[in-house]
Coordinates of C-alpha atoms in Angstrom, one line a residue:
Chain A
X475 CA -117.9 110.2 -42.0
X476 CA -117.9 110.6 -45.5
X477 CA -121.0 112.8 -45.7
X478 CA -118.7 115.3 -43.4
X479 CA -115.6 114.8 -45.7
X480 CA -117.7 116.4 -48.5
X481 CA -119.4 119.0 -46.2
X482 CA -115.7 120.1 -45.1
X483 CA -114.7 120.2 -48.9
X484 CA -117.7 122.0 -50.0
X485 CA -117.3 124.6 -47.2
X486 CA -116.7 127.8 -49.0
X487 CA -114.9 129.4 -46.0
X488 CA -112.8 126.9 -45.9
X489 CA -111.7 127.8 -49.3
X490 CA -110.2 131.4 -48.6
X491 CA -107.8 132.8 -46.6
X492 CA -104.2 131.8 -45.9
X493 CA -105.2 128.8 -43.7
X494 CA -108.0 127.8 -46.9
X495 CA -107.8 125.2 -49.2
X496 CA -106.8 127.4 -52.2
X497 CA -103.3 128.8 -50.7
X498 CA -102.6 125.4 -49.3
X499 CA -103.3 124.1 -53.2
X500 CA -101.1 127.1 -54.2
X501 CA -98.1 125.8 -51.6
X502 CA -98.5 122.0 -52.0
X503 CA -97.8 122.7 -55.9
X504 CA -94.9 124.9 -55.4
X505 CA -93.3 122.7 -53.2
X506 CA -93.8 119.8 -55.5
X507 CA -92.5 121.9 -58.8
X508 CA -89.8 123.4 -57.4
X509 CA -88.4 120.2 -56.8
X510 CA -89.5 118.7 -59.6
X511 CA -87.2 121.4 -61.2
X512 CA -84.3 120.4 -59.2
X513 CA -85.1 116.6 -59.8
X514 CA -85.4 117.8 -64.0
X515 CA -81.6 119.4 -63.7
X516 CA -80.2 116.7 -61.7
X517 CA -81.7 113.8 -63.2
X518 CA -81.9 114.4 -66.9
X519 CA -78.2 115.4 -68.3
X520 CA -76.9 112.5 -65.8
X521 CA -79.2 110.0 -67.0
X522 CA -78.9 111.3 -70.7
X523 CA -74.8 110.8 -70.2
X524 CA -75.2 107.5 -68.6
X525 CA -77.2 106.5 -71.1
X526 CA -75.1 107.7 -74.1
X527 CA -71.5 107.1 -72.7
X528 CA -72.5 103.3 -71.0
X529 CA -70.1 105.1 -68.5
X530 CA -71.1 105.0 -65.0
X531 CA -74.4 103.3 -65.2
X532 CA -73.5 100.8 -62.6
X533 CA -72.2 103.1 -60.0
X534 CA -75.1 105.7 -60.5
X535 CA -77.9 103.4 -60.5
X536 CA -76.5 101.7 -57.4
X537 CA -76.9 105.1 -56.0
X538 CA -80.0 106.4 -57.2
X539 CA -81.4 103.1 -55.8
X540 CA -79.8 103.2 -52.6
X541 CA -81.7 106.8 -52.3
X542 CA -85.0 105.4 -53.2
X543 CA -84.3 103.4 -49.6
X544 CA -84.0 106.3 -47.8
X545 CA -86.7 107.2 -45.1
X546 CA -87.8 110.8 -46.5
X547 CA -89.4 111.9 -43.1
X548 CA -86.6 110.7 -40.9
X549 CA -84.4 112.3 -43.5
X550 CA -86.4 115.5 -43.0
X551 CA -86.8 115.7 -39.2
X552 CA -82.7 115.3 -39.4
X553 CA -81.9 117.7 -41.6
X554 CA -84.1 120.1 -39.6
X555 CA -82.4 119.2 -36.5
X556 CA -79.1 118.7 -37.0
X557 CA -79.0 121.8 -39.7
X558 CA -81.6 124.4 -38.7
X559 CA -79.3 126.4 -37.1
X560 CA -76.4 126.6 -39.9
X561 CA -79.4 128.2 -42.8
X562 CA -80.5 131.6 -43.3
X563 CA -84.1 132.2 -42.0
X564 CA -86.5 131.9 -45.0
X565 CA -84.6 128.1 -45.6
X566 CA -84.7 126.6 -42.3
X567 CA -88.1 124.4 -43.1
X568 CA -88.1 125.0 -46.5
X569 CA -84.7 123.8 -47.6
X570 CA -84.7 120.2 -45.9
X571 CA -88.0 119.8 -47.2
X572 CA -87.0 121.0 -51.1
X573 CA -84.2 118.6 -50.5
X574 CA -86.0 115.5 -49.1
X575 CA -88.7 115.8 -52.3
X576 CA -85.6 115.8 -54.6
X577 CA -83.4 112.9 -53.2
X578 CA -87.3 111.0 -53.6
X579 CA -87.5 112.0 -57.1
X580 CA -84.2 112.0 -58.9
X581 CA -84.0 108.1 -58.6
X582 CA -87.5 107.6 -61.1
X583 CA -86.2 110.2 -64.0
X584 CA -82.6 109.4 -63.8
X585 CA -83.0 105.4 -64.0
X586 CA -85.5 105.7 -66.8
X587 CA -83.6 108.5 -68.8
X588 CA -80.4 106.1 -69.1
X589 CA -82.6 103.5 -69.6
X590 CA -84.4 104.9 -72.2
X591 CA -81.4 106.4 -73.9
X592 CA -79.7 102.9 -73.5
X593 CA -82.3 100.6 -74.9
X594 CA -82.8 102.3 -78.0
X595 CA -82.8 100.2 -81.3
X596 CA -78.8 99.8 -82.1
X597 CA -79.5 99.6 -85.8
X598 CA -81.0 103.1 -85.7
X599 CA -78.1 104.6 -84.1
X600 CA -75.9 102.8 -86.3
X601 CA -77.6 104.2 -88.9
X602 CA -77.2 107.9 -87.2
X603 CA -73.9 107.4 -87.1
X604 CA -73.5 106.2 -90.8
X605 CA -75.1 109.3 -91.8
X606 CA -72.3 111.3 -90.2
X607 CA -73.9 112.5 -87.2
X608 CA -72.0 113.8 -84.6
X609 CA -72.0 112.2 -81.2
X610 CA -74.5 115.3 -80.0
X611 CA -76.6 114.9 -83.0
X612 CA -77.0 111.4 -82.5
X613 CA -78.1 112.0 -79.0
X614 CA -80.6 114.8 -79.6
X615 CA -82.2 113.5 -83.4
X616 CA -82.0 109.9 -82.1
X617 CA -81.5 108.8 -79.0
X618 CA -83.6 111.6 -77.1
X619 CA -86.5 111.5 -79.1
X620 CA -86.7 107.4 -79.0
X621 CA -86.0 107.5 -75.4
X622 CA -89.2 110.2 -74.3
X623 CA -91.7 107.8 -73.8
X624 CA -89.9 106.8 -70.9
X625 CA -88.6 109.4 -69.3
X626 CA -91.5 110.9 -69.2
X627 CA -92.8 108.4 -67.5
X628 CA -90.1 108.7 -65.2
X629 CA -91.7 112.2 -64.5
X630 CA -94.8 111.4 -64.1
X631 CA -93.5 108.8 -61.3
X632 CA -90.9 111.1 -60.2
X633 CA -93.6 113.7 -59.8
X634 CA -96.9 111.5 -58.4
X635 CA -94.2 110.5 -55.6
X636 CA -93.2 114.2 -55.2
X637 CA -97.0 115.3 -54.9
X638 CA -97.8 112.5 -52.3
X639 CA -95.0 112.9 -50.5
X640 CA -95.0 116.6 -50.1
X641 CA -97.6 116.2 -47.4
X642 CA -94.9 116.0 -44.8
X643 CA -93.3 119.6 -45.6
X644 CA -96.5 120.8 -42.9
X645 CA -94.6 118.4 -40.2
X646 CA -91.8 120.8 -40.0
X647 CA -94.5 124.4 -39.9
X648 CA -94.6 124.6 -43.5
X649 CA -97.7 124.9 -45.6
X650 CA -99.4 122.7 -48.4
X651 CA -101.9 120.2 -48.0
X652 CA -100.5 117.9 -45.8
X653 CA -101.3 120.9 -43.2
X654 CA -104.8 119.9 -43.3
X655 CA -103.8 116.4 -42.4
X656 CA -101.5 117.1 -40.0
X657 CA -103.8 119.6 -38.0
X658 CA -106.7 117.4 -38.7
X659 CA -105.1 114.1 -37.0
X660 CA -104.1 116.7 -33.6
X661 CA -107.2 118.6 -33.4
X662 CA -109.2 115.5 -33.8
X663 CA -111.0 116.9 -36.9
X664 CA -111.3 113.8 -39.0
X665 CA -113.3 115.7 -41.9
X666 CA -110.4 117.9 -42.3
X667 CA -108.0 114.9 -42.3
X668 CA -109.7 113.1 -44.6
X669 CA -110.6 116.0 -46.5
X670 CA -107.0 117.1 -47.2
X671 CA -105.9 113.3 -47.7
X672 CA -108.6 113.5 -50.5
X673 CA -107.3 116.5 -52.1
X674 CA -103.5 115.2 -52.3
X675 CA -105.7 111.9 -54.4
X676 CA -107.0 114.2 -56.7
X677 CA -104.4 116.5 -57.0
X678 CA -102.2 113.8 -58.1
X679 CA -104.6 112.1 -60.2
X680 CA -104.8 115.3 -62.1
X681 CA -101.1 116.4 -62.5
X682 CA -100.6 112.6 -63.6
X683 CA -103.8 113.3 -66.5
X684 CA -101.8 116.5 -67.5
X685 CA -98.4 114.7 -67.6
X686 CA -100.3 112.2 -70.1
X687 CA -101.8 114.5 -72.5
X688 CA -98.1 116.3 -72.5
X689 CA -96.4 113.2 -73.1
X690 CA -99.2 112.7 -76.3
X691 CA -98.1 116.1 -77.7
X692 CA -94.6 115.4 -77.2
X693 CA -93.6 112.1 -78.2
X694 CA -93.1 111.8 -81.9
X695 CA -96.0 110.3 -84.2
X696 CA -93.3 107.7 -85.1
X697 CA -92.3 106.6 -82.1
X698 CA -96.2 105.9 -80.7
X699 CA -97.5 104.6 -83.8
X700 CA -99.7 107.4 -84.3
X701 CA -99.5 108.1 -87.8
X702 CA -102.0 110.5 -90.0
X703 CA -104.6 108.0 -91.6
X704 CA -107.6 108.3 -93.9
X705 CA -110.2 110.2 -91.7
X706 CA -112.3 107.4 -91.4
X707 CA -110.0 105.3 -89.1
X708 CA -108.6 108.2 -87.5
X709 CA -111.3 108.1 -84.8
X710 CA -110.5 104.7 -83.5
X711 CA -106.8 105.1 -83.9
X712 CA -107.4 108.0 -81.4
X713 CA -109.1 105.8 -79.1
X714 CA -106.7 103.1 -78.9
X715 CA -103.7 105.5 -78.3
X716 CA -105.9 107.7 -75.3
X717 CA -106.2 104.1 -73.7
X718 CA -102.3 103.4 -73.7
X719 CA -101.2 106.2 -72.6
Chain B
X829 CA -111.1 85.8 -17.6
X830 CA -109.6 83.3 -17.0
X831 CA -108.7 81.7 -20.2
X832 CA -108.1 85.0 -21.4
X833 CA -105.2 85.9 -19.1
X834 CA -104.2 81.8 -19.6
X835 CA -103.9 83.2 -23.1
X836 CA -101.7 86.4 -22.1
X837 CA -99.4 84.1 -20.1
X838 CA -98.7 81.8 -23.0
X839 CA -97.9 84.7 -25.6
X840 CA -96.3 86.7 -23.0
X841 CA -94.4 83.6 -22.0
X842 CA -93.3 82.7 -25.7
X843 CA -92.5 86.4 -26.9
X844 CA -90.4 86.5 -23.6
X845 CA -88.3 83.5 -24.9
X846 CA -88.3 84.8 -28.1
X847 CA -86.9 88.3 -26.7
X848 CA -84.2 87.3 -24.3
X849 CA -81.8 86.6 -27.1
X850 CA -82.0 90.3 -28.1
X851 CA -83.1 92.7 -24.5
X852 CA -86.4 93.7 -26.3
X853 CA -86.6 96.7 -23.7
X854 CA -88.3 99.0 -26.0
X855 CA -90.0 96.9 -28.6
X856 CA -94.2 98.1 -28.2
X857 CA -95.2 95.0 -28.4
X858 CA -93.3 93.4 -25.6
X859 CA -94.5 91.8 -23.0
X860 CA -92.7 90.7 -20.2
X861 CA -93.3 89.1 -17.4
X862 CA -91.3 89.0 -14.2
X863 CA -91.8 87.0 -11.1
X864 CA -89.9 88.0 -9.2
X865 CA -91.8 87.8 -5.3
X866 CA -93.2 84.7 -6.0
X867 CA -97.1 85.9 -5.7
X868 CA -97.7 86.5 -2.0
X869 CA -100.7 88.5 -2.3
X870 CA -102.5 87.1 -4.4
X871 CA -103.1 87.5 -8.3
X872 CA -101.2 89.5 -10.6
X873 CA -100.8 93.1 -11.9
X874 CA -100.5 94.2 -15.2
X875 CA -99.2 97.7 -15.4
X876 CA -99.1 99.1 -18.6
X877 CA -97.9 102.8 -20.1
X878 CA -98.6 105.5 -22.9
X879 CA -96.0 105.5 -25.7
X880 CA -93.5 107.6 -24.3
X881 CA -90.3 107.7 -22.8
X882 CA -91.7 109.3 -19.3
X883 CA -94.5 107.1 -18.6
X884 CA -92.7 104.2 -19.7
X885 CA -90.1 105.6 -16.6
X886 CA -92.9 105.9 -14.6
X887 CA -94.9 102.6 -15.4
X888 CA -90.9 100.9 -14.4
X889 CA -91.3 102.7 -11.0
X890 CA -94.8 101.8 -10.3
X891 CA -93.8 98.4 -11.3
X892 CA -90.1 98.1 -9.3
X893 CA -91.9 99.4 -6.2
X894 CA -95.0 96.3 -6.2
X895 CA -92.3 93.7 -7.1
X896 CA -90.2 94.9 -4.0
X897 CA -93.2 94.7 -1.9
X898 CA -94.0 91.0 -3.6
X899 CA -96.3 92.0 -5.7
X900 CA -96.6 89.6 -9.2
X901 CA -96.4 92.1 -12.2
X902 CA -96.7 91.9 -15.5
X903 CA -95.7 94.7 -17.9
X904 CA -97.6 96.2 -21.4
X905 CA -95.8 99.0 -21.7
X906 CA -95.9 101.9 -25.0
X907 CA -99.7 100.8 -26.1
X908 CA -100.0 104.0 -27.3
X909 CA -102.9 107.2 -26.5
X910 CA -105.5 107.2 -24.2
X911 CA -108.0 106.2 -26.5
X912 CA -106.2 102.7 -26.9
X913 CA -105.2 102.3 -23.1
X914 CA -108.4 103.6 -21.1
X915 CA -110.7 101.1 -22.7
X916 CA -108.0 98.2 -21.9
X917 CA -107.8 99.9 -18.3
X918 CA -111.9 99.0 -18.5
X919 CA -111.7 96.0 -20.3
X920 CA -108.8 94.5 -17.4
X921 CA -106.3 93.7 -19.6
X922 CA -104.5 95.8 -18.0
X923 CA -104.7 96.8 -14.1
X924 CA -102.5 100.2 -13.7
X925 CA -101.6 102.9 -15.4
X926 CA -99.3 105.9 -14.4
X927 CA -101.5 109.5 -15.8
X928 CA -101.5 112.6 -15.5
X929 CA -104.1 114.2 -13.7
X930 CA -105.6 117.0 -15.8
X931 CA -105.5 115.5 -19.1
X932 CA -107.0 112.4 -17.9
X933 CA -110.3 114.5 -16.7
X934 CA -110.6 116.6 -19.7
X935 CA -110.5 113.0 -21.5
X936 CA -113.1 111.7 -19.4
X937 CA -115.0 114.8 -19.3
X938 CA -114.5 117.6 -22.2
X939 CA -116.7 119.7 -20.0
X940 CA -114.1 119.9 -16.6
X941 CA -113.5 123.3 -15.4
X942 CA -111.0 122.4 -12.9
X943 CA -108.0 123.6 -13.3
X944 CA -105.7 124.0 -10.0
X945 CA -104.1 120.6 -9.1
X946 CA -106.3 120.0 -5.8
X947 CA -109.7 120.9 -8.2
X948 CA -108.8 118.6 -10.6
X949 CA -107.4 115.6 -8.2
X950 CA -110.7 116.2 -6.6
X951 CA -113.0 115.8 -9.8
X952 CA -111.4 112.8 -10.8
X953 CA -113.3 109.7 -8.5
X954 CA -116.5 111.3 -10.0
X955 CA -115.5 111.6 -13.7
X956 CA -113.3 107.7 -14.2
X957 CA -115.4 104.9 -15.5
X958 CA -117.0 102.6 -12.7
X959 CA -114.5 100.0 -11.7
X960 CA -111.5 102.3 -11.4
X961 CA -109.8 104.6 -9.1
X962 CA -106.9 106.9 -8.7
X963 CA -104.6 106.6 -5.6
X964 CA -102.3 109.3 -4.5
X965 CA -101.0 112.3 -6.7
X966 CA -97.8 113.3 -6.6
X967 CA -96.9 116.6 -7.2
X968 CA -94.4 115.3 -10.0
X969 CA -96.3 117.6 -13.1
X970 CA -95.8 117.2 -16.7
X971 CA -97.5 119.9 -17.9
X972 CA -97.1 122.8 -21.3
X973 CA -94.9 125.3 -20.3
X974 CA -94.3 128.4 -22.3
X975 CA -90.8 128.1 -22.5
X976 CA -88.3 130.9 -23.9
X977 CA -84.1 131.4 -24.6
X978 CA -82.4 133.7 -21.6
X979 CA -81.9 136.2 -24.5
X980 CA -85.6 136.4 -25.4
X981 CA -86.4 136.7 -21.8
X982 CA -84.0 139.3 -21.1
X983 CA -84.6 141.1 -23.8
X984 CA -88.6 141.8 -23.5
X985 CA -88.4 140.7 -19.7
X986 CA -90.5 138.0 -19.3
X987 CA -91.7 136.0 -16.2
X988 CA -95.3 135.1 -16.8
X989 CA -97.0 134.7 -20.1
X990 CA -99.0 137.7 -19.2
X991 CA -95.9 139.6 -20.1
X992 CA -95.9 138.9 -23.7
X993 CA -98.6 141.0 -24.4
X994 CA -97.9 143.6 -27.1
X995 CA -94.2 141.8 -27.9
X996 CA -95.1 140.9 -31.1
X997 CA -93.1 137.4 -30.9
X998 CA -93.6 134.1 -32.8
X999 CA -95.3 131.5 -30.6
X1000 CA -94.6 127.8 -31.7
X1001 CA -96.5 124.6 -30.3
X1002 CA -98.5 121.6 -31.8
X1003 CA -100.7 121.8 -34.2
X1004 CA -103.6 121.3 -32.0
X1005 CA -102.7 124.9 -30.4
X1006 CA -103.8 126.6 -33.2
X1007 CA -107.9 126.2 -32.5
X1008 CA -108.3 125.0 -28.8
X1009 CA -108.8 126.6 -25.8
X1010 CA -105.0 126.0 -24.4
X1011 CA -103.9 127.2 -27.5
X1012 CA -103.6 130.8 -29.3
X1013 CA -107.7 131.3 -28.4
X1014 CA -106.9 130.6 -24.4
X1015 CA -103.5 132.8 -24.6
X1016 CA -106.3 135.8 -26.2
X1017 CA -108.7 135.2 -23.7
X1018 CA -106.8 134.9 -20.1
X1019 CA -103.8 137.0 -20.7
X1020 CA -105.2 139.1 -23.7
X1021 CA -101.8 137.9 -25.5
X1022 CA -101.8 137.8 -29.0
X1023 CA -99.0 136.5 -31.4
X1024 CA -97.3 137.8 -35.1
X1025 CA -97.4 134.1 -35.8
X1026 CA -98.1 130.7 -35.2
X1027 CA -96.2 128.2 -36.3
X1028 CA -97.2 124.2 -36.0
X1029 CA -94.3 122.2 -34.6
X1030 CA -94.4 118.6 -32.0
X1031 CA -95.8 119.1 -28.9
X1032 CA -91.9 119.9 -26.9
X1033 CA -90.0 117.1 -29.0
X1034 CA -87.2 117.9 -31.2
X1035 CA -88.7 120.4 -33.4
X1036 CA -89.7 122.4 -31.1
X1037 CA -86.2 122.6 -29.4
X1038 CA -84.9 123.2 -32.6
X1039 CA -87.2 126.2 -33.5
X1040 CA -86.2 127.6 -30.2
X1041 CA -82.4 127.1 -31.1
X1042 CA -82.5 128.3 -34.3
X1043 CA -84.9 131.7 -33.3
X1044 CA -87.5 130.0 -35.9
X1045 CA -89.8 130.7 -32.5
X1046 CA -90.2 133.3 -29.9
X1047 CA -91.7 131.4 -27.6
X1048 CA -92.7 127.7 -27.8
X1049 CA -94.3 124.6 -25.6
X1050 CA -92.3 122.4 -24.0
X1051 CA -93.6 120.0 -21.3
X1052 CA -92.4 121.1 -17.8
X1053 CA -90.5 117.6 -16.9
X1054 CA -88.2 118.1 -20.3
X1055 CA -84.6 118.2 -19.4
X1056 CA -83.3 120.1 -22.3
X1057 CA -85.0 123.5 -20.5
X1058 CA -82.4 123.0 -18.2
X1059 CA -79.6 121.8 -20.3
X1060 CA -80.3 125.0 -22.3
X1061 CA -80.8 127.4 -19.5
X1062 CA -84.3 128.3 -20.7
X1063 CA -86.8 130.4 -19.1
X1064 CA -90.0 129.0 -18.4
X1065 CA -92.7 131.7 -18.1
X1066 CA -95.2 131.4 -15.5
X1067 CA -98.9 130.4 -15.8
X1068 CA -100.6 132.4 -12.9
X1069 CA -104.3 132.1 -14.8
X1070 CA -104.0 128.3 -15.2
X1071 CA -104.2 128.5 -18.6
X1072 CA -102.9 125.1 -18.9
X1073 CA -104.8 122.7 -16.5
X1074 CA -102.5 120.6 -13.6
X1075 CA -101.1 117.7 -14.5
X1076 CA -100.0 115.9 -11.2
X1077 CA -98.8 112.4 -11.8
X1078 CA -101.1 110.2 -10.9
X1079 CA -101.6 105.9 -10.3
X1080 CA -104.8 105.0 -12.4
X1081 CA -105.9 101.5 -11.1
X1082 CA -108.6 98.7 -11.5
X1083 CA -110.3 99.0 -8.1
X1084 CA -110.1 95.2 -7.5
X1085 CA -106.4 95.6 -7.7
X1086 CA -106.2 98.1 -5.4
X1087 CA -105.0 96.0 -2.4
X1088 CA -103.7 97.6 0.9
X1089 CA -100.5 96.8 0.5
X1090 CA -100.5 97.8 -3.8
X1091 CA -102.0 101.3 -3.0
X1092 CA -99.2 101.9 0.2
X1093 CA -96.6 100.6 -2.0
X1094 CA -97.9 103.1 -4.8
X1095 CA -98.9 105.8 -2.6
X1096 CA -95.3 105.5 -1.0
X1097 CA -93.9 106.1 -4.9
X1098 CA -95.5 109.3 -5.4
X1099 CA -94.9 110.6 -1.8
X1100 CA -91.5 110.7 -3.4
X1101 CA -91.7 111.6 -6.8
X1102 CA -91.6 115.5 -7.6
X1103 CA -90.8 117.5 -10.3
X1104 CA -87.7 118.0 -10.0
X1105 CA -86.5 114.5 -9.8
X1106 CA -88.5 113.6 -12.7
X1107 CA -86.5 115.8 -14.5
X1108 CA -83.3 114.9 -13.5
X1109 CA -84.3 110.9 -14.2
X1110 CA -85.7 111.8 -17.5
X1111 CA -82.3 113.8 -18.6
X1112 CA -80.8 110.2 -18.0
X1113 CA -83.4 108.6 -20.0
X1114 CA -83.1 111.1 -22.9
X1115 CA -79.4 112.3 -23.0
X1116 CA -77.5 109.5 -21.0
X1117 CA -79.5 107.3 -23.1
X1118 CA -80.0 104.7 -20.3
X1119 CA -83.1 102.4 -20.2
X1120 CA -85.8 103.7 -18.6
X1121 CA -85.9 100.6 -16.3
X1122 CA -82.6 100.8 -14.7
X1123 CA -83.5 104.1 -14.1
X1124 CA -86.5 103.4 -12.1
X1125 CA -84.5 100.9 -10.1
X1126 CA -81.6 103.6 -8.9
X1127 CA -84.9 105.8 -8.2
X1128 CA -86.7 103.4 -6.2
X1129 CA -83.4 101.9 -4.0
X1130 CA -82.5 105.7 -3.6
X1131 CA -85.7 106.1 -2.1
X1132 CA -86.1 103.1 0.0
X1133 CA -88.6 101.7 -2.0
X1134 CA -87.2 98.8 -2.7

């Protein structure tokens, strides 16, 4: 079985062609990223005003979790069925599907944007304040900066769900890995299955190492603790900091 | 054996008194029992059906026909494919089985040529695992139709599948269509049709009648018993190369089982069972929304057969 995983992976023609592995890979990420740009739009500028107002945070969060309940392939097979016939051509799969992968994301960067924003040292804003910062200075100089640890975490959740979840688009003739699966289970091809089911796994594991090294490059030195030290420590300090991330 | 089916009357007995409170009608895991003619030929039956609403309708009938003929049943209905419910068909954990007669030899043997109904009914004794037996077909068949809107049939004038040669159209069906032989390859190879697309949908459940609505789809598969062909006025096109094997409905049973007085009551049920009424009782089962077992009884008391 998993000798003929690898054999099916490893299978240059089924690499090519629009059926192949690489314009399924091609698919799968646009589906996932073009939510994830939705769930970026959506989520961020509410969760930043939640979490700088304090306004709405209840109602909003009682929301965003009452999404994360929501079945995304019943939601999906509904949306094709009851709407199909109401959206031009070219959006008759593909907008349901979009739409399913951003109700499942929003919740993860919204909550942890306001609660990033939110939790951040009082004092500090205080301070901000003090200084005579505006209200948008604060936000952006203080609060933002403090706060991206966590929401990019909330990405990297928002998009690992996104990526593992965009399997389903090929349930409604769409494209992406999850076509591989799909096909797989009905033509009773269990390398294929298994061999797309192992793609999604990697493809996940290695958006999630990107979204790391990003969130390294991004966060502020002061915020991780990663200050400039004497060369010989800087080594180790390295090594601690690639471990918590 | 015997302890075992000891076993099944206990849990069957406790998850039947656990169920009352709530109907449990479509719950996969039910299993009722029913005792209703008090056991006058002997030991029990335990008719059991594929996970879907049309053999669950059927695997009612079969059972509402041996109870009026005092028959003991018991019921395992929606265990799921054929690879769950053949080897429990062997196994006798359960006794009968309502199938469809050309799936159920290219199942037992991938290499079955037989395509017309009487060719396939005929195959069948030699191909099923020792110890069981078919009775009667009916000619009641679910099988894949090529199924297209009055406007796409009008328009390129379709009647058979042969007809869709050089159309051009969109062809939508399950994914399995794509590769096998009752597929795109088998639509190349007897009617030397070939489509602009294929586009993976469920085998003739919602999606599928979606794509049609919407035009998504030229053509698509739908299964020949579906009542929403008719509800939509839809054209289905014919199949004169029998691309797509018969698929009579047929009693699989566990030859010890097989009393006199089981296979005429069985035998009797798909005397009357045709298309066409199959149909009608599944467009109460999927649009009236009634329970498939109250629409076996009108069947059978309709029919005098119960």
């Amino acid at each position: 079985m998993i000798s003929s995983v690898f054999s099916w992976l490893g299978d240059g023609a089924n690499w090519s062609g629009p059926d192949g592995i690489t314009h399924r890979l091609v698919q799968h990420l646009e589906y996932s990223f073009g939510a994830l740009v939705f769930v970026l739009i959506i989520g961020i500028p509410l969760g930043l005003y939640i979490g700088h107002t304090g306004k709405g945070g209840v109602a909003i969060a009682g929301v965003a979790n009452a999404l994360r309940a929501l079945p995304t392939f019943g939601l999906l097979l509904y949306l094709v069925i009851a709407y199909s016939g109401n959206l031009p051509t070219d959006w008759i799969y593909l907008g349901p599907a979009l739409f399913v992968l951003v109700v499942l994301g929003v919740p993860a960067v919204l909550s942890n944007t306001y609660a990033g924003v939110q939790n951040v040292d009082p004092a500090a804003r205080d301070a901000a304040r003090g200084m005579g910062m505006t209200g948008m200075q604060v936000l952006w100089r203080v609060e933002v900066p403090n706060a991206l640890p966590l929401i990019i975490s909330g990405i990297r959740s928002s998009l690992l769900q996104i990526v593992a979840t965009a399997t389903i688009a090929a349930y409604v003739t769409l494209g992406g890995l999850g076509r591989f699966m799909i096909d797989g289970l009905s033509q009773r091809d269990y390398a294929q299955m298994a061999g797309g089911a192992v793609l999604v796994g990697l493809l996940a594991v290695a958006l999630d190492l990107v979204m790391a090294v990003i969130q390294r490059y991004v966060v502020s030195r002061g915020i991780t603790g990663r200050y400039a030290l004497p060369a010989a420590s800087a080594d180790v300090v390295a090594a601690e900091s690639s471990v918590s991330v | 054996m015997k302890r075992r089916s000891m076993m099944f009357a206990t849990a069957a007995l406790v998850s039947s008194l656990a169920l009352t409170a709530c109907g449990g009608g479509s719950d996969p895991l039910d299993t009722s029992t029913s005792d209703s003619g008090s056991g006058s030929s002997g030991d029990s039956i335990t008719v059991g059906s594929a996970n879907f609403p049309e053999n669950v309708l059927l695997a009612e009938i079969y059972a509402g026909a041996l109870e009026a003929k005092g028959v003991k049943v018991s019921k395992k209905l929606n265990i799921g494919s054929r690879e769950a419910y053949i080897p429990g068909l062997e196994d006798g954990s359960i006794d009968l089985l309502p199938e469809y007669s050309g799936n159920l030899l290219s199942y037992l043997d991938n290499k079955a040529t037989a395509v017309s109904s009487d060719e396939v009914y005929a195959a069948l004794p030699a191909a099923l695992p020792e110890g069981l037996t078919v009775l009667d077909q009916s000619t009641a068949e679910d099988k894949d139709v090529v199924t297209v809107t009055k406007e796409t049939a009008a328009k390129y004038s379709l009647k058979s599948i042969g007809d869709m040669k050089g159309k051009n159209l969109v062809l939508g069906g399950p994914p399995e269509w794509k590769t096998r032989p009752t597929g795109v390859p088998g639509f190349k190879k007897n009617y030397g049709v070939e489509f602009k697309e294929f586009k993976s949908l469920d085998a003739g459940g919602p999606l599928t009648v979606a794509a049609l609505k919407n035009g998504t789809v030229d053509a698509a598969d739908v299964f020949s018993t579906d009542p929403t062909i008719t509800e939509n006025g839809w054209v289905t096109l014919e199949d004169p190369e029998n691309q797509f094997a018969a698929q009579n409905v047929v009693p699989i049973i566990n030859k010890e089982k097989a009393s006199d007085a089981v296979s005429a009551a069985l035998n009797a049920v798909s005397a009357k069972l045709t298309t066409e009424n199959l149909t009608s009782m599944m467009g109460e089962v999927n649009l009236d929304q009634k329970e498939p077992a109250d629409v076996a009884k009108e069947f059978l008391s309709s029919n005098g057969l119960s």
